[in-house]
Tab-separated table of C-alpha atoms in Angstrom:
chain	number	residue	atom	x	y	z
A	1	MET	CA	98.670	175.973	122.970
A	2	LEU	CA	100.782	175.748	119.823
A	3	ILE	CA	97.611	176.187	117.762
A	4	GLN	CA	96.818	179.388	119.657
A	5	LEU	CA	100.325	180.692	119.013
A	6	LEU	CA	99.964	179.905	115.324
A	7	LYS	CA	96.692	181.819	115.232
A	8	ALA	CA	98.398	184.758	116.933
A	9	GLU	CA	101.217	184.734	114.364
A	10	ARG	CA	98.676	184.668	111.550
A	11	MET	CA	96.833	187.625	113.031
A	12	LYS	CA	100.041	189.631	113.316
A	13	LEU	CA	100.806	189.087	109.643
A	14	LYS	CA	97.259	189.283	108.315
A	15	HIS	CA	97.457	192.936	107.326
A	16	SER	CA	101.153	192.926	106.473
A	17	PRO	CA	102.250	193.232	102.834
A	18	VAL	CA	105.342	191.090	103.490
A	19	TRP	CA	103.634	187.845	102.474
A	20	LEU	CA	103.042	189.328	99.005
A	21	ALA	CA	106.765	188.866	98.355
A	22	PHE	CA	106.205	185.106	98.300
A	23	LEU	CA	103.602	185.594	95.576
A	24	LEU	CA	105.287	188.249	93.444
A	25	MET	CA	109.035	187.686	93.752
A	26	PRO	CA	109.093	184.165	92.190
A	27	LEU	CA	107.743	185.752	89.007
A	28	VAL	CA	111.069	187.510	88.472
A	29	PRO	CA	113.383	184.439	88.481
A	30	ALA	CA	110.797	182.547	86.403
A	31	LEU	CA	110.959	185.272	83.766
A	32	LEU	CA	114.747	185.633	83.928
A	33	GLY	CA	115.260	181.866	83.855
A	34	THR	CA	112.976	181.415	80.866
A	35	LEU	CA	114.643	184.249	78.942
A	36	ASN	CA	118.066	182.824	79.772
A	37	TYR	CA	116.964	179.410	78.556
A	38	MET	CA	115.600	180.844	75.318
A	39	GLY	CA	118.807	182.789	74.774
A	40	ASN	CA	120.952	179.663	75.151
A	41	ILE	CA	118.634	177.053	73.707
A	42	GLU	CA	121.285	175.853	71.246
A	43	ILE	CA	123.455	174.562	74.106
A	44	LEU	CA	120.717	173.663	76.592
A	45	LYS	CA	119.477	170.411	75.095
A	46	SER	CA	117.557	168.788	77.943
A	47	GLU	CA	114.345	170.819	77.628
A	48	TRP	CA	112.492	170.633	80.972
A	49	TYR	CA	115.621	169.785	82.945
A	50	SER	CA	117.601	172.595	81.363
A	51	LEU	CA	114.770	175.030	82.018
A	52	TRP	CA	114.712	173.960	85.670
A	53	THR	CA	118.405	174.767	86.087
A	54	GLN	CA	117.828	178.242	84.652
A	55	HIS	CA	114.846	178.918	86.907
A	56	THR	CA	116.481	177.664	90.092
A	57	ILE	CA	119.843	179.365	89.627
A	58	PHE	CA	118.068	182.690	90.129
A	59	THR	CA	115.541	181.407	92.666
A	60	CYS	CA	117.741	179.412	95.054
A	61	TYR	CA	120.740	181.704	95.319
A	62	PHE	CA	119.204	185.165	95.122
A	63	PHE	CA	115.448	185.583	95.447
A	64	LEU	CA	114.317	182.922	97.919
A	65	PRO	CA	117.120	183.613	100.448
A	66	VAL	CA	116.264	187.310	100.386
A	67	MET	CA	112.543	186.541	100.700
A	68	LEU	CA	113.192	184.340	103.710
A	69	GLY	CA	115.489	186.943	105.216
A	70	VAL	CA	112.821	189.635	104.878
A	71	TYR	CA	110.033	187.460	106.262
A	72	CYS	CA	111.997	186.119	109.224
A	73	SER	CA	113.411	189.532	110.063
A	74	TYR	CA	109.940	191.042	109.938
A	75	MET	CA	108.480	188.374	112.227
A	76	MET	CA	111.131	188.985	114.870
A	77	HIS	CA	111.087	192.758	114.367
A	78	LEU	CA	107.438	192.734	115.428
A	79	GLU	CA	108.540	191.424	118.817
A	80	HIS	CA	111.611	193.648	119.152
A	81	ALA	CA	109.480	196.739	118.519
A	82	ASN	CA	107.839	198.357	121.577
A	83	HIS	CA	109.282	195.645	123.860
A	84	ASN	CA	106.719	193.093	122.706
A	85	TRP	CA	109.009	190.296	123.878
A	86	ASN	CA	108.044	191.216	127.441
A	87	LYS	CA	104.419	190.393	126.636
A	88	VAL	CA	105.178	187.293	124.578
A	89	LEU	CA	107.494	185.694	127.125
A	90	THR	CA	105.069	186.217	130.020
A	91	MET	CA	102.466	184.063	128.277
A	92	PRO	CA	101.821	180.687	129.989
A	93	VAL	CA	103.553	178.685	127.238
A	94	ARG	CA	106.907	177.030	126.843
A	95	ARG	CA	109.354	179.354	125.167
A	96	SER	CA	110.313	176.683	122.662
A	97	MET	CA	106.723	176.857	121.406
A	98	VAL	CA	107.100	180.583	120.695
A	99	PHE	CA	110.004	179.977	118.318
A	100	LEU	CA	108.393	176.868	116.854
A	101	ALA	CA	105.196	178.764	116.039
A	102	LYS	CA	107.181	181.345	114.097
A	103	LEU	CA	109.110	178.641	112.259
A	104	ILE	CA	105.934	176.764	111.314
A	105	THR	CA	104.386	180.001	110.050
A	106	VAL	CA	107.397	180.655	107.824
A	107	SER	CA	107.340	177.017	106.706
A	108	TYR	CA	103.816	177.456	105.371
A	109	MET	CA	105.035	180.326	103.228
A	110	ILE	CA	108.039	178.334	101.995
A	111	LEU	CA	105.766	175.481	100.929
A	112	PHE	CA	103.439	177.934	99.223
A	113	SER	CA	106.400	179.469	97.398
A	114	GLU	CA	107.750	176.108	96.288
A	115	ILE	CA	104.361	175.104	94.878
A	116	TRP	CA	104.107	178.469	93.119
A	117	ILE	CA	107.647	178.044	91.726
A	118	GLY	CA	106.654	174.633	90.366
A	119	VAL	CA	103.519	176.055	88.754
A	120	LEU	CA	105.474	178.907	87.169
A	121	PHE	CA	108.051	176.426	85.875
A	122	ILE	CA	105.386	174.311	84.190
A	123	LEU	CA	103.601	177.343	82.759
A	124	SER	CA	106.873	178.712	81.409
A	125	GLY	CA	107.672	175.453	79.645
A	126	LYS	CA	104.219	175.262	78.111
A	127	LEU	CA	104.319	178.902	76.971
A	128	ILE	CA	107.608	178.445	75.125
A	129	GLY	CA	106.326	175.307	73.431
A	130	MET	CA	108.197	172.450	75.077
A	131	THR	CA	107.075	169.128	73.613
A	132	GLY	CA	109.003	166.672	75.786
A	133	THR	CA	107.452	164.727	78.639
A	134	LEU	CA	106.997	166.873	81.718
A	135	PRO	CA	108.832	165.267	84.697
A	136	LEU	CA	105.946	166.060	87.022
A	137	LEU	CA	106.931	163.603	89.756
A	138	SER	CA	110.447	165.022	89.791
A	139	VAL	CA	109.106	168.575	90.023
A	140	MET	CA	107.024	167.567	93.038
A	141	GLN	CA	110.058	165.947	94.677
A	142	TRP	CA	112.249	168.990	94.004
A	143	CYS	CA	109.678	171.317	95.540
A	144	LEU	CA	109.109	169.077	98.574
A	145	PHE	CA	112.776	168.693	99.414
A	146	GLY	CA	113.412	172.336	98.571
A	147	THR	CA	110.837	173.128	101.256
A	148	LEU	CA	112.722	171.005	103.799
A	149	GLY	CA	115.969	172.787	102.974
A	150	GLY	CA	114.231	176.148	103.108
A	151	ILE	CA	112.916	175.402	106.608
A	152	VAL	CA	116.496	174.949	107.821
A	153	MET	CA	117.459	178.285	106.283
A	154	ALA	CA	114.426	179.927	107.899
A	155	ALA	CA	115.359	178.475	111.296
A	156	VAL	CA	118.849	179.965	110.980
A	157	GLN	CA	117.439	183.342	109.981
A	158	LEU	CA	114.941	183.384	112.850
A	159	LEU	CA	117.723	182.526	115.295
A	160	LEU	CA	119.895	185.334	113.922
A	161	SER	CA	117.000	187.763	114.204
A	162	LEU	CA	116.692	186.899	117.898
A	163	PHE	CA	120.100	188.482	118.408
A	164	ILE	CA	119.999	191.191	115.755
A	165	LYS	CA	117.345	193.838	116.248
A	166	SER	CA	118.130	195.505	112.944
A	167	PHE	CA	115.708	194.636	110.153
A	168	ALA	CA	118.178	194.994	107.273
A	169	LEU	CA	121.244	193.144	108.599
A	170	PRO	CA	119.651	189.658	108.750
A	171	VAL	CA	118.362	190.202	105.200
A	172	GLY	CA	121.910	190.986	104.090
A	173	ILE	CA	123.151	187.848	105.848
A	174	ALA	CA	120.479	185.806	104.048
A	175	PHE	CA	121.620	187.210	100.697
A	176	ALA	CA	125.258	186.415	101.497
A	177	GLY	CA	124.195	182.977	102.699
A	178	GLY	CA	122.457	182.303	99.388
A	179	LEU	CA	125.645	183.159	97.521
A	180	SER	CA	127.700	180.997	99.893
A	181	GLY	CA	125.335	178.129	99.107
A	182	LEU	CA	126.486	178.247	95.498
A	183	ILE	CA	130.113	177.925	96.627
A	184	PHE	CA	129.425	174.965	98.918
A	185	LEU	CA	127.467	173.186	96.202
A	186	ALA	CA	130.353	173.676	93.793
A	187	LYS	CA	132.626	171.998	96.355
A	188	ASN	CA	130.173	169.080	96.802
A	189	LEU	CA	129.358	170.201	100.336
A	190	GLY	CA	125.820	171.354	99.613
A	191	HIS	CA	124.307	168.568	101.712
A	192	ILE	CA	125.829	169.876	104.959
A	193	TRP	CA	125.726	173.685	104.658
A	194	PRO	CA	122.390	175.185	105.854
A	195	TYR	CA	122.309	177.816	103.136
A	196	SER	CA	122.858	175.179	100.419
A	197	LEU	CA	120.172	172.744	101.513
A	198	MET	CA	117.298	174.396	99.666
A	199	ALA	CA	119.165	174.441	96.347
A	200	TYR	CA	120.467	170.935	97.008
A	201	GLY	CA	116.970	169.673	97.749
A	202	MET	CA	115.671	171.232	94.544
A	203	ASN	CA	118.446	169.538	92.517
A	204	SER	CA	119.147	172.909	90.975
A	205	ASN	CA	122.524	171.957	89.504
A	206	ALA	CA	121.802	168.455	88.235
A	207	PRO	CA	118.049	167.841	87.948
A	208	GLN	CA	118.494	164.695	85.853
A	209	GLN	CA	120.472	162.999	88.618
A	210	MET	CA	119.210	161.716	91.922
A	211	MET	CA	120.632	163.340	95.023
A	212	LYS	CA	124.054	161.868	95.682
A	213	SER	CA	123.328	161.472	99.380
A	214	GLY	CA	119.819	160.124	98.757
A	215	TYR	CA	116.489	161.626	99.792
A	216	ILE	CA	116.197	159.955	103.204
A	217	PRO	CA	119.641	161.076	104.476
A	218	PHE	CA	118.867	164.563	103.167
A	219	ALA	CA	115.566	164.658	105.076
A	220	VAL	CA	117.336	163.428	108.231
A	221	ILE	CA	119.970	166.178	107.925
A	222	CYS	CA	117.247	168.819	107.567
A	223	ILE	CA	115.321	167.488	110.578
A	224	VAL	CA	118.457	167.317	112.746
A	225	TYR	CA	119.424	170.876	111.821
A	226	THR	CA	115.911	172.118	112.570
A	227	VAL	CA	115.789	170.397	115.965
A	228	ILE	CA	119.237	171.715	116.951
A	229	ILE	CA	118.444	175.293	115.919
A	230	THR	CA	115.013	175.235	117.584
A	231	THR	CA	116.582	173.922	120.789
A	232	ALA	CA	119.267	176.622	120.672
A	233	ALA	CA	116.657	179.331	120.120
A	234	SER	CA	114.620	178.009	123.049
A	235	GLU	CA	117.667	178.239	125.304
A	236	VAL	CA	118.283	181.802	124.129
A	237	LEU	CA	114.698	182.735	124.963
A	238	LYS	CA	114.998	181.117	128.402
A	239	ARG	CA	118.266	182.698	129.413
A	240	ARG	CA	118.436	186.040	127.623
A	241	ASP	CA	116.687	189.238	128.580
A	242	MET	CA	114.936	190.163	125.337
């Protein structure tokens, strides 16, 4: 039944332009990050690692949170409009599956975005003539764990959009959450704050260092958060008149 729900979510979004944001918006931080790197190349001495910090400072705290906010808000707005929740919740499926299908659909887009961000990062470095060894394995790890952190953020945004019927307000919360992630990372609390986990997973502040908490504990934290939020959303769907 989950597969059928996933197909339904895909059909709803098939003709929507929202998914284009995941293709087009990462171009902006890639350009800004590369220009910022080129403008400060005399003090940014670590080539690929320095370029990564410049790319991700724009991506993790501004563009990706807003993208996720827009996408999650849109997915829930489809159900809020015209009382579609009445149709969805009368389907012969567990209500937890309804939320999970939406989260998995967003997760696909997060993974796609992370891969695209990695490709743009590599292309940017090649175009500006970097000669050092490309840390390809590290880039793959950053994108993978950035995806895990992004899934937690998406789960939070989907849960918020269950309560908030407005399209714009959850997007604003996502933007504020992205900025708050920067604050929590600065206070060494990035591994526990949902809106910091994507940037923390991508090692945006210290790409030459391994995650202080380690990759396995980080993955466990992301999974626990996702399970808790999905469970909470399921209870909301069971008990609340949508």
